[in-house]
Coordinates of C-alpha atoms in Angstrom, one line a residue:
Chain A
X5 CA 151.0 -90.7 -9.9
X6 CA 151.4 -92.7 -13.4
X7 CA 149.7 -96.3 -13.4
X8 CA 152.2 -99.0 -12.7
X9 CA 154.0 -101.1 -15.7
X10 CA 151.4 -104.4 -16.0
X11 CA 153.8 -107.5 -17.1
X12 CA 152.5 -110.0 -18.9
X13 CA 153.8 -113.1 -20.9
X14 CA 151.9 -115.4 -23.6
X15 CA 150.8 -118.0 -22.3
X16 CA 149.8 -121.2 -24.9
X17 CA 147.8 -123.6 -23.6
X18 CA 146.4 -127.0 -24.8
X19 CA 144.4 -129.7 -23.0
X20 CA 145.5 -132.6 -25.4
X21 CA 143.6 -135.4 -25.3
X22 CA 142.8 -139.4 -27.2
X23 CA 139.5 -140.4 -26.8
X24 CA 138.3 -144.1 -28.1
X25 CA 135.2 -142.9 -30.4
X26 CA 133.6 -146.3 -30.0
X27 CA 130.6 -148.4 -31.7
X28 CA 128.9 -145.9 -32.6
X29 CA 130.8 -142.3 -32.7
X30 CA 133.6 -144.7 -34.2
X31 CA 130.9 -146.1 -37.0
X32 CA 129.9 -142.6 -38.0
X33 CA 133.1 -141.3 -38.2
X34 CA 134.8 -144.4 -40.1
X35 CA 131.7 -143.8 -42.4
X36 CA 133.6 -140.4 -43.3
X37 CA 136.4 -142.1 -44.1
X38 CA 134.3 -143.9 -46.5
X39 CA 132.6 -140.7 -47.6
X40 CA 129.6 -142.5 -46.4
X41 CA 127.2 -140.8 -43.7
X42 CA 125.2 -142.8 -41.5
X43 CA 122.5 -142.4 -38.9
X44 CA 121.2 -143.8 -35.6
X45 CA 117.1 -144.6 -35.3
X46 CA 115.8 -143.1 -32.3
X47 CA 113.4 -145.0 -30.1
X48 CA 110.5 -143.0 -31.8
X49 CA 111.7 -144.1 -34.9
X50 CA 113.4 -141.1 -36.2
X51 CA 116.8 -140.8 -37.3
X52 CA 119.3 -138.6 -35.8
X53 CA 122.3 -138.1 -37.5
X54 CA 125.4 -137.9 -36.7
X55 CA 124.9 -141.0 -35.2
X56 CA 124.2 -140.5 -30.9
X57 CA 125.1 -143.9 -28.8
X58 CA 121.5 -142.8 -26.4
X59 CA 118.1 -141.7 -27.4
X60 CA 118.2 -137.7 -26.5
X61 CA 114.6 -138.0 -25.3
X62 CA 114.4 -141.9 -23.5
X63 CA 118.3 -142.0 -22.7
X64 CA 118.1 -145.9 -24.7
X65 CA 121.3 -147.2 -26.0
X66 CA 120.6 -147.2 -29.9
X67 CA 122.2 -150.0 -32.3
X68 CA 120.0 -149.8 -35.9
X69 CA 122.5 -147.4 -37.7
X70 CA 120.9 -146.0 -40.9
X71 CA 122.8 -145.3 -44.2
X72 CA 122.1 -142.0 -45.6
X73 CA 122.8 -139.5 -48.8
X74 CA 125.3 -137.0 -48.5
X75 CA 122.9 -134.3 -49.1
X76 CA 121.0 -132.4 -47.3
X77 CA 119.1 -129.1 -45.7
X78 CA 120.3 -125.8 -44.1
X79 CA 118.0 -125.0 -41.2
X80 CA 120.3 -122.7 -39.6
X81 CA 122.5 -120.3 -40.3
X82 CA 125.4 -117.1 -39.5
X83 CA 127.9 -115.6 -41.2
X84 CA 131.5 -116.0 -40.1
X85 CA 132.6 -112.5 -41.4
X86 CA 136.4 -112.9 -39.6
X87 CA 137.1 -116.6 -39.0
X88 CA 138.5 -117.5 -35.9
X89 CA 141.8 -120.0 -35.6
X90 CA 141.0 -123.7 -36.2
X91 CA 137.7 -123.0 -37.8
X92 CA 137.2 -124.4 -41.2
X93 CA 137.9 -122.0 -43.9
X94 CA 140.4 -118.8 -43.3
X95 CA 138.0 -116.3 -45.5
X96 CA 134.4 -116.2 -44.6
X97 CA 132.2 -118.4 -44.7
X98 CA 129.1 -119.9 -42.9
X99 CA 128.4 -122.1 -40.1
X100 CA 124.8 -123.8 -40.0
X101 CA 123.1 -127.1 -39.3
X102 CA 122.5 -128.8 -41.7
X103 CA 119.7 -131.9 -41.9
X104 CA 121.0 -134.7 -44.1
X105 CA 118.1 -136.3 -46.2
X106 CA 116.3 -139.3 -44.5
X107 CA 117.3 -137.9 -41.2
X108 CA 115.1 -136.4 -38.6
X109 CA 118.2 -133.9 -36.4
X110 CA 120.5 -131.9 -38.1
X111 CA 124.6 -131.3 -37.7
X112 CA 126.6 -128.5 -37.9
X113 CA 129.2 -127.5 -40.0
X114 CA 130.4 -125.2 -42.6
X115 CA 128.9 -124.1 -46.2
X116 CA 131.6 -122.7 -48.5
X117 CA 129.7 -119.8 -50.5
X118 CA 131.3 -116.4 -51.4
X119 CA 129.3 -114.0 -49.1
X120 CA 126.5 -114.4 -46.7
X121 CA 123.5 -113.5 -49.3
X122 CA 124.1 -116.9 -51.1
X123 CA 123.0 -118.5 -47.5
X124 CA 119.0 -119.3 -46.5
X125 CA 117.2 -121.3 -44.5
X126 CA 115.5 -124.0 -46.3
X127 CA 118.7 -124.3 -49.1
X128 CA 119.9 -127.2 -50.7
X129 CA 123.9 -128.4 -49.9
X130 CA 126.1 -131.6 -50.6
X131 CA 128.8 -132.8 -48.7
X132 CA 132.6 -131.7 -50.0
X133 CA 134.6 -134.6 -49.5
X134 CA 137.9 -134.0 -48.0
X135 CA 140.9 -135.3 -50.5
X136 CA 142.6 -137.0 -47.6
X137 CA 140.3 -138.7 -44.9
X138 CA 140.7 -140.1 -41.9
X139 CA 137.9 -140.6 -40.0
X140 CA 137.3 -136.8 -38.2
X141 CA 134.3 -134.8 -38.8
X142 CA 136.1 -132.4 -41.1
X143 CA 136.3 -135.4 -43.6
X144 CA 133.5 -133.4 -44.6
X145 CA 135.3 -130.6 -45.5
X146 CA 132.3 -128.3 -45.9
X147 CA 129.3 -128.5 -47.2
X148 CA 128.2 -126.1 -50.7
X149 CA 125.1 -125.6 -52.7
X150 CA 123.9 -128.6 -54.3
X151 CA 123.5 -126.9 -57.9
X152 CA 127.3 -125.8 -57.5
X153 CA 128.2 -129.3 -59.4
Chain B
X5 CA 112.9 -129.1 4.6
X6 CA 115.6 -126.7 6.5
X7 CA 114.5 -122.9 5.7
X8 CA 117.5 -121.4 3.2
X9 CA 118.3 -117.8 2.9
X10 CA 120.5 -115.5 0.9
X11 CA 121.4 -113.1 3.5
X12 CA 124.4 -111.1 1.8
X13 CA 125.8 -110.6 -2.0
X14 CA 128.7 -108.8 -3.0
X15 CA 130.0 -108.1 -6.5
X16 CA 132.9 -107.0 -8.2
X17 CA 132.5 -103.6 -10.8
X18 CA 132.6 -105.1 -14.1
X19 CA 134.7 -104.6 -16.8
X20 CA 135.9 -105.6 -19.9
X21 CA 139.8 -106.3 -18.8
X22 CA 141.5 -106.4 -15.4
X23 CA 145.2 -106.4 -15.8
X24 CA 146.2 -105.4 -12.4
X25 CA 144.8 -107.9 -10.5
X26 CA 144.8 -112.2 -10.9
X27 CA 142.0 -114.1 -9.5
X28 CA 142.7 -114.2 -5.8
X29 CA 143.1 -110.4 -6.0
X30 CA 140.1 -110.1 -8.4
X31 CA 137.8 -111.9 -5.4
X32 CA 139.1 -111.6 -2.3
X33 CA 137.9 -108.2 -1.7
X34 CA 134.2 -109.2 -2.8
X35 CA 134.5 -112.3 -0.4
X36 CA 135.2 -110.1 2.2
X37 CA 132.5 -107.6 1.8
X38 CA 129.5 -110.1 1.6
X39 CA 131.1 -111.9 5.0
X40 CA 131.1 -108.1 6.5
X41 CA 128.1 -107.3 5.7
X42 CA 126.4 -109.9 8.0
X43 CA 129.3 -109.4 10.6
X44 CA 130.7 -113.1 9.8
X45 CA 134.1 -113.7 9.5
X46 CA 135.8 -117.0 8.3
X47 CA 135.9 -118.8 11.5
X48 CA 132.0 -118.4 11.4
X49 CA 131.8 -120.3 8.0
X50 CA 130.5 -123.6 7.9
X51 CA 130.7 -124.4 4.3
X52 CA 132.7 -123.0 1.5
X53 CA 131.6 -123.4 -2.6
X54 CA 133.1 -121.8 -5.4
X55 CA 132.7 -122.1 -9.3
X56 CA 135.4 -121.3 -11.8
X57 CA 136.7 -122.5 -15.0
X58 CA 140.5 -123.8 -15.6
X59 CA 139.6 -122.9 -19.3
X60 CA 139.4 -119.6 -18.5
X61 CA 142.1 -119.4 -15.8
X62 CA 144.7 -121.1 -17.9
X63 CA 145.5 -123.5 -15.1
X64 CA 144.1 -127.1 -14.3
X65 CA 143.0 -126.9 -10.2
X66 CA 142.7 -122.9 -11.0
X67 CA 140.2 -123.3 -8.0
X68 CA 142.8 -124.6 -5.5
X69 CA 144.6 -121.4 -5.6
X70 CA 141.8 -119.2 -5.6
X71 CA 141.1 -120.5 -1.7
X72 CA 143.8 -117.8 -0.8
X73 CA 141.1 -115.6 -1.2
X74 CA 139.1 -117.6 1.7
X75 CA 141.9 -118.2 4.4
X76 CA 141.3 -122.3 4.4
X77 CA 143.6 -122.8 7.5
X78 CA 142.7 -124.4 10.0
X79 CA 140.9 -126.9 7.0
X80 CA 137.6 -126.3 6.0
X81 CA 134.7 -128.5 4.5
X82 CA 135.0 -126.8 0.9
X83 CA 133.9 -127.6 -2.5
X84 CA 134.2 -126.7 -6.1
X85 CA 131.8 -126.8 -9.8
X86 CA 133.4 -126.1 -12.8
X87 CA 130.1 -124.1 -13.4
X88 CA 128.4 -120.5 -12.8
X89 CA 128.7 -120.0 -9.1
X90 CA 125.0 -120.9 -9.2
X91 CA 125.3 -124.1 -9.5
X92 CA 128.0 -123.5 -6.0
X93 CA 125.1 -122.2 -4.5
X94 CA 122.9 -125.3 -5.1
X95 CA 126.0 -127.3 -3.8
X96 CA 125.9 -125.6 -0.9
X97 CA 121.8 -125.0 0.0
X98 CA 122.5 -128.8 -0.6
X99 CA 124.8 -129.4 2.2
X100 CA 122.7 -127.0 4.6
X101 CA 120.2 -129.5 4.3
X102 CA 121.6 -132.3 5.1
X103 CA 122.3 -130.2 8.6
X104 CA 126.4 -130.6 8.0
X105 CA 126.8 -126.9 7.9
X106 CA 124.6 -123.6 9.1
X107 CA 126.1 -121.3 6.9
X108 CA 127.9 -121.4 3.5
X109 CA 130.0 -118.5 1.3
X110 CA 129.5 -119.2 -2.4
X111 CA 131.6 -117.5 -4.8
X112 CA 132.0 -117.2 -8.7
X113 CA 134.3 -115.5 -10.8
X114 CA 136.2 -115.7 -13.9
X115 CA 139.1 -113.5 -16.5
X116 CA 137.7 -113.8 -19.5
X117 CA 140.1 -111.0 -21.0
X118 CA 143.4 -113.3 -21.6
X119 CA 142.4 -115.3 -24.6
X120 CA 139.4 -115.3 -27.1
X121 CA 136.4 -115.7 -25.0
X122 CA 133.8 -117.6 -27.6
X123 CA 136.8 -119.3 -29.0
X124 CA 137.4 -120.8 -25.5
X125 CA 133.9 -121.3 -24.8
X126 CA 134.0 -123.4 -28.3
X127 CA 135.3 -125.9 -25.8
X128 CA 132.0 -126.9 -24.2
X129 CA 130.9 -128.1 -27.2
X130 CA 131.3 -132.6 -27.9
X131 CA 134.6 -133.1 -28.7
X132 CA 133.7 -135.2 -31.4
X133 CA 131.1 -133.9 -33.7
X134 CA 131.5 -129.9 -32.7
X135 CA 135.1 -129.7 -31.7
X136 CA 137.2 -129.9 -34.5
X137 CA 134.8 -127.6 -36.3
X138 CA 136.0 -124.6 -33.9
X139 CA 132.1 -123.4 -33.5
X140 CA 132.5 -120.3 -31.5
X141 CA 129.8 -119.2 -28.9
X142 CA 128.6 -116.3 -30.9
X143 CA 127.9 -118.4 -33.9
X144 CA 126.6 -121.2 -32.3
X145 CA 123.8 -118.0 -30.2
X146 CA 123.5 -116.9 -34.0
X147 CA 122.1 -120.0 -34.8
X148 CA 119.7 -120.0 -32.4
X149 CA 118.8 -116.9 -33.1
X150 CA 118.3 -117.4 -36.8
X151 CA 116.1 -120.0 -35.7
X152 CA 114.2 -117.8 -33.1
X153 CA 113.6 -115.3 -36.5
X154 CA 112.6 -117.8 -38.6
X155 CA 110.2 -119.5 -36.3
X156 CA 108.2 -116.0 -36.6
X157 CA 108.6 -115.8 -32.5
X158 CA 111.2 -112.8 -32.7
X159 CA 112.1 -110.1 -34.9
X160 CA 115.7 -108.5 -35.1
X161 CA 113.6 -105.4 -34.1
X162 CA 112.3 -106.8 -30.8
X163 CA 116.4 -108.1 -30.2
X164 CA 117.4 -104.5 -30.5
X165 CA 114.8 -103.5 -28.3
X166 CA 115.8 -105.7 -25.6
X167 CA 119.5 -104.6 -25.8
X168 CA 118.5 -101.2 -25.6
X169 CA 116.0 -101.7 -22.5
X170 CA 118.8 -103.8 -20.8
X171 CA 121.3 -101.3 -21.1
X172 CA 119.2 -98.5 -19.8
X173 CA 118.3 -100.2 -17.2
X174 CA 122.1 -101.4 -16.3
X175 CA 122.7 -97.1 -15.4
X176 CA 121.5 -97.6 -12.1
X177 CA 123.4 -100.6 -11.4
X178 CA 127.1 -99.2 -10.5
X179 CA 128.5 -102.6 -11.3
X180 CA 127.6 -102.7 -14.7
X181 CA 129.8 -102.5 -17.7
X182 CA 127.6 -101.6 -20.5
X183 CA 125.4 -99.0 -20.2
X184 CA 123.7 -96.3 -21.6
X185 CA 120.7 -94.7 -23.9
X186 CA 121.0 -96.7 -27.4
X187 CA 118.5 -96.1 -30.2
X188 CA 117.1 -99.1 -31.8
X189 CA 117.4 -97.3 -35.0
X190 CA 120.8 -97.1 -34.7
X191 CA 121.3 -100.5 -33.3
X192 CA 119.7 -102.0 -36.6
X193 CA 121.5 -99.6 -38.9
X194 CA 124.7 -101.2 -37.8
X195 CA 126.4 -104.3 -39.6
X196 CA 125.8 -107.9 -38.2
X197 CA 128.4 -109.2 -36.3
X198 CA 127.5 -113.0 -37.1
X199 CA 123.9 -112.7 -38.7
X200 CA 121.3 -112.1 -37.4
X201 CA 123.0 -111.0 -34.4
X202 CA 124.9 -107.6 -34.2
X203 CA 126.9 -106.6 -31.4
X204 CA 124.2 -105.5 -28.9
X205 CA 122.7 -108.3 -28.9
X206 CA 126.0 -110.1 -27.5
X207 CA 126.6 -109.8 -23.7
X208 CA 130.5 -108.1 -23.1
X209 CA 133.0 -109.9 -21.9
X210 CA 133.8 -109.2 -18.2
X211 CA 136.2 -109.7 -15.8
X212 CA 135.0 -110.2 -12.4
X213 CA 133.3 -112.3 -9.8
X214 CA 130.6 -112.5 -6.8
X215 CA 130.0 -113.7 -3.5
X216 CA 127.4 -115.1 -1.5
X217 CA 126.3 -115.9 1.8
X218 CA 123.5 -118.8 2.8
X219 CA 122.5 -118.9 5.9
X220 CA 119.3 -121.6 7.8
X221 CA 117.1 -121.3 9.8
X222 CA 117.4 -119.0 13.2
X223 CA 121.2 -118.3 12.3
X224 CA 120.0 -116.6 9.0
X225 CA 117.0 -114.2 11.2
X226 CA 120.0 -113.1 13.3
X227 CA 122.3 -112.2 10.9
X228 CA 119.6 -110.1 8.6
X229 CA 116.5 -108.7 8.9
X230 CA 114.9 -109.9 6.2
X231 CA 116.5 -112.9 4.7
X232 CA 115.5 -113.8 1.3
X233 CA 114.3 -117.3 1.7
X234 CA 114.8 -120.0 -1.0
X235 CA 111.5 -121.3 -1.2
X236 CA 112.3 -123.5 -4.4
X237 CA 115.8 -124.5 -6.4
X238 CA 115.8 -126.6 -9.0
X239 CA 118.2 -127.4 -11.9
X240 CA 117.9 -129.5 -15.7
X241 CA 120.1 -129.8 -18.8
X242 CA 118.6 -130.2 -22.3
X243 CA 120.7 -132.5 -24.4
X244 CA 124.4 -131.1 -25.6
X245 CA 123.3 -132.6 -29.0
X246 CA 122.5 -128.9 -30.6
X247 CA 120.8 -130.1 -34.0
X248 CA 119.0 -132.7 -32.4
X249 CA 117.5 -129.8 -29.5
X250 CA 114.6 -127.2 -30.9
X251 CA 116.1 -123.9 -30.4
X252 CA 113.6 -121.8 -30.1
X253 CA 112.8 -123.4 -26.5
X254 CA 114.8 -124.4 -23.5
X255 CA 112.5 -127.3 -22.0
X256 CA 114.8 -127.6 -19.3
X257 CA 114.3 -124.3 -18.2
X258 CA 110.4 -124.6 -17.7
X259 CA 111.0 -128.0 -16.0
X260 CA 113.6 -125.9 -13.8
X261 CA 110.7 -123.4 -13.2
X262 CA 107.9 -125.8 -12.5
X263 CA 110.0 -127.6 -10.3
X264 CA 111.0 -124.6 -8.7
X265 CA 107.7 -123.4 -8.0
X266 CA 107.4 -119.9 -10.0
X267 CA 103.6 -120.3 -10.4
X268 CA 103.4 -120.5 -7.2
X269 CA 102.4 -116.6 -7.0
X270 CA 102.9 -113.2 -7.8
X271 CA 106.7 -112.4 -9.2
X272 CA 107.4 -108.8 -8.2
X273 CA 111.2 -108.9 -10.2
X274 CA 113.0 -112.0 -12.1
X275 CA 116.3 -111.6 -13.2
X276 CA 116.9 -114.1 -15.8
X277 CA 120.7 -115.2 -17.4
X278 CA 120.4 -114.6 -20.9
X279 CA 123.7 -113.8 -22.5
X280 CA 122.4 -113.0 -25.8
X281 CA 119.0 -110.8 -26.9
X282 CA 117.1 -113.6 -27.9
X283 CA 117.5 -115.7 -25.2
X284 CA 115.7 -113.7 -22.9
X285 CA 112.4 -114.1 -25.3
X286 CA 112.8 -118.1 -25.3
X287 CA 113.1 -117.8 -21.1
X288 CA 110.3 -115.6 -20.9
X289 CA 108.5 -117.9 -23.2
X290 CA 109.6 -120.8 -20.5
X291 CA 108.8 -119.4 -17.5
X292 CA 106.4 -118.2 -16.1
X293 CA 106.3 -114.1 -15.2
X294 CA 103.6 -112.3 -15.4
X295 CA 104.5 -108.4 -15.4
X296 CA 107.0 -109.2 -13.0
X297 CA 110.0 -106.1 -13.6
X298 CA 113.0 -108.2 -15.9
X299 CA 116.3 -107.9 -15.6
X300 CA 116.6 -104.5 -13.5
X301 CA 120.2 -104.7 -13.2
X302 CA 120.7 -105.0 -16.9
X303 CA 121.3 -108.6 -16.8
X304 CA 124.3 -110.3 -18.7
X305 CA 123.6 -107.9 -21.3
X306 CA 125.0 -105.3 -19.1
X307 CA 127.9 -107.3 -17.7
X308 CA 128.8 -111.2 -18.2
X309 CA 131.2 -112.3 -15.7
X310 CA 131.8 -115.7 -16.6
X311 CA 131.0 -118.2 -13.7
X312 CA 129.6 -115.3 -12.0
X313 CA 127.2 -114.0 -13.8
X314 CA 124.4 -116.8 -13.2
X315 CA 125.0 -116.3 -9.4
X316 CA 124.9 -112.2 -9.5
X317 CA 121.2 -113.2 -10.6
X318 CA 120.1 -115.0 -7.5
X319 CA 122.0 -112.3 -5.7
X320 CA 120.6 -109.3 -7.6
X321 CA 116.6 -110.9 -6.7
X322 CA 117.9 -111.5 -2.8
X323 CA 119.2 -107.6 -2.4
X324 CA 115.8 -106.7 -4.1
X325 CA 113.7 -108.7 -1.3
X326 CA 116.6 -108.0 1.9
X327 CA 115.8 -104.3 1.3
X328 CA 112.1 -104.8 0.9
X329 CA 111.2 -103.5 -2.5
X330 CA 110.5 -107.1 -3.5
X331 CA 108.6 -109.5 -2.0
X332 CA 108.8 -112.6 -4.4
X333 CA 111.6 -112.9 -7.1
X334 CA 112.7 -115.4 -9.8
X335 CA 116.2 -116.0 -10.5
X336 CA 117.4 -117.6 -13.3
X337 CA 121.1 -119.0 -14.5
X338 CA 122.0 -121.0 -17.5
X339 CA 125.3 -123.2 -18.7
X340 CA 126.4 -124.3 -21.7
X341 CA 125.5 -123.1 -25.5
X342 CA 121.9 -122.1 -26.3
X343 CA 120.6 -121.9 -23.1
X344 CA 121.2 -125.7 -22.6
X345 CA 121.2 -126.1 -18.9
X346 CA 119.1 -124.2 -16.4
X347 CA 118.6 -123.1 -13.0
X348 CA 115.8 -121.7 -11.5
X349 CA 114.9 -120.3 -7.7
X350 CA 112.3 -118.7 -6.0
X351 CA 113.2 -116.1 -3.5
X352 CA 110.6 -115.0 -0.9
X353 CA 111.0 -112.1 1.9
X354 CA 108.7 -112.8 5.2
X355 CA 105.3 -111.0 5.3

């Protein structure tokens, strides 16, 4: 007996939604648009950035938001070998986190370097500012080795 | 306190795409077996959980359909998470407390195979700071795992030898996916698949789903011999805020344990939900084991039924102690990226 004919059909599917970003998620992220990073002091006194509305350890609503460089610190790191729709850059490239100077947490995003043994922990990056910004995280459009300017 | 058992678990076999069937198909027959198996039948169910994801099913409500699979006429007192079917059964040892219901049938299940699992999965992640960037689950696990390596707590070596244990061990589990005799030679001559992590050190994606029954008191001694008692649950979430977290630990998942009451005594088996190689060092690092046999079944390395495969772990620790080669078990599931929320449970068999 063969195997029975399995039918399928594409299938495209999107959850759309418009969120209100708010004090804070909406400071950081006009702050992009400024090509301006800013953020939050925790309760403890250290400063996470991006900017969080509550304290991750105390759950506090924070207010003091905290100007900062647009350079920073990989901690963490992979290799996107075969980059996946939507993500960044359409030839490899790596995601990490990346702790901007004067801040305590880091944030993620992408470091445009030509193959993965340009990348450690511990490296130097700088912010490369999108040409046309409009207050989204990819304002940033990646980060890349400080030295590389 | 009412006295919660697991008294019967079912499971699809796993595998990495199942055309043939949709989701009602996919988990009606395992819904059936683990009501058979204690002799119930759907009259005789007094609660009914699931957990499932619309993300994965392509649907919003994906849930609501499902219940074909259950029979919910005349109406039942049902309930849904969009979670691992281990966070159902918490729901539903819940309700048996508060004395509304006797017995409940929790199920989990999920397709992963129509779409682009970690792509999907990049979903979880805050819409505002993570989503645009498209950070996929394997390279948001990579960078936990980078940070594992670079902590000095874990070597690539020790990742390989985890995925090559697992997998052994899945070949006397029927249901698994992935299984086999790898050499950790070979497993670190291949190629990274998002560095540091190569591909067996990533669970499979699986198609397929579970099913539970909880039963109290009296009604669970009747309906098994041994019932595998839930002596402690308990569940905790680190924050979603992944640069802000140290990744080399999952606090919530000690707090889960403590809570839960793992020190408590002697752990005979755990099987703990860690999707990726490295995860399984930070859990054992978190809770509390002591020589008790790990992942038997091959955990998620071995087959990773999402919204399932948290569940199969409690159920995988209650088959151990309902046929009596275990006497006290851990069970472990987790949510989210980077082991971010947990859920632990003791399991104890009488005498």
């Amino acid at each position: 007996m063969t195997e029975p004919e399995i039918l399928s059909a594409p299938l495209v599917l999107e959850f759309p939604f418009s969120r209100t970003t708010g004090p804070v998620i909406g400071a950081f992220l006009t702050g992009l648009r400024e090509k301006t990073v800013v953020g939050m002091r925790g309760a403890d006194g250290r400063v996470i950035c991006p900017a969080v509305e509550y304290d991750p350890e105390t759950g506090a609503p924070l207010t003091e938001l905290v100007e900062l460089s647009d350079t920073g610190t990989v901690t963490s790191w992979t290799w996107v070998s075969q980059p996946r729709q939507g993500q960044p850059f359409a030839r490899p490239f790596a995601f990490a986190l990346v702790q901007i100077d004067g801040a305590d947490t880091a944030m993620a995003h992408a470091v445009d370097v030509a193959d993965a043994t340009e990348m450690s922990t511990g490296m130097r990056v700088r912010a490369r500012w999108a040409v046309e910004r409009e207050g989204l995280i990819t304002d940033i459009e990646c980060f890349e080795p400080e030295l590389a300017r | 306190m009412r006295d919660v058992a697991i008294v019967s678990f079912a499971q699809t076999v796993h595998s990495r795409r199942r055309q043939d069937v949709n989701e009602v198909e996919l988990i009606q027959p395992v819904i059936q077996e683990a009501k058979e198996r204690v002799g119930l039948d759907r009259h005789d169910i007094g609660f009914t959980c699931s957990g499932s994801s619309d993300y994965l099913a392509g649907q919003a409500f994906s849930f609501v359909m499902t219940l074909d699979a259950v029979g919910p006429w005349p109406p039942i007192s049902e309930s849904h998470v969009e979670m691992d079917g281990a966070w159902a059964l918490y729901e539903a040892w819940v309700k048996i407390q508060t004395g509304a219901a006797d017995t409940a049938l929790v199920y989990g299940y999920g397709k992963s195979s129509p779409g682009d699992l970690p792509r999907v999965l990049s979903r979880q992640l805050d819409p505002y700071y993570f989503g645009p960037l498209w950070l996929d689950s394997v390279s948001v696990a990579a960078l936990q795992a980078r940070a594992m390596i670079d902590s000095g707590k874990l070597t690539q070596r020790q990742m390989a030898e985890t995925a090559a244990r697992s997998r052994a061990a899945a070949k006397a589990n029927p249901f698994a996916q992935v299984k086999g005799d790898f050499d950790v030679e070979a497993i670190l001559a291949e190629d990274c698949l998002a560095d540091p992590l190569r591909r067996h050190d990533c669970p499979p994606v699986s198609d397929g789903g579970a099913a539970v029954v909880l039963a109290a008191d009296d009604t669970a001694r009747r309906l098994v011999e041994r019932p595998a008692w839930i002596r402690g649950i308990d569940h905790r979430v680190d924050s979603h805020n992944l640069g802000a977290r140290d990744l080399t630990r999952a606090p919530s998942a000690a707090l889960a344990a403590h809570e839960a009451g793992v020190s408590g005594g002697k752990v005979d088996v755990a099987e703990l939900h860690a999707p990726f190689t490295h995860q399984e060092a930070i859990l054992r690092a978190e809770i509390p084991l002591d020589g008790a046999e790990v992942n038997p079944s091959g955990g998620a390395l071995a087959a990773n039924p999402m919204m399932a495969a948290g569940l199969i772990r409690l159920g995988e620790v209650a088959r151990r102690i309902i046929d009596g080669s275990a006497d006290r078990g851990v069970a472990h599931a987790t949510a989210g990226h980077c082991l971010q929320q947990n859920l632990v449970a003791v399991l104890e068999g009488d005498g």
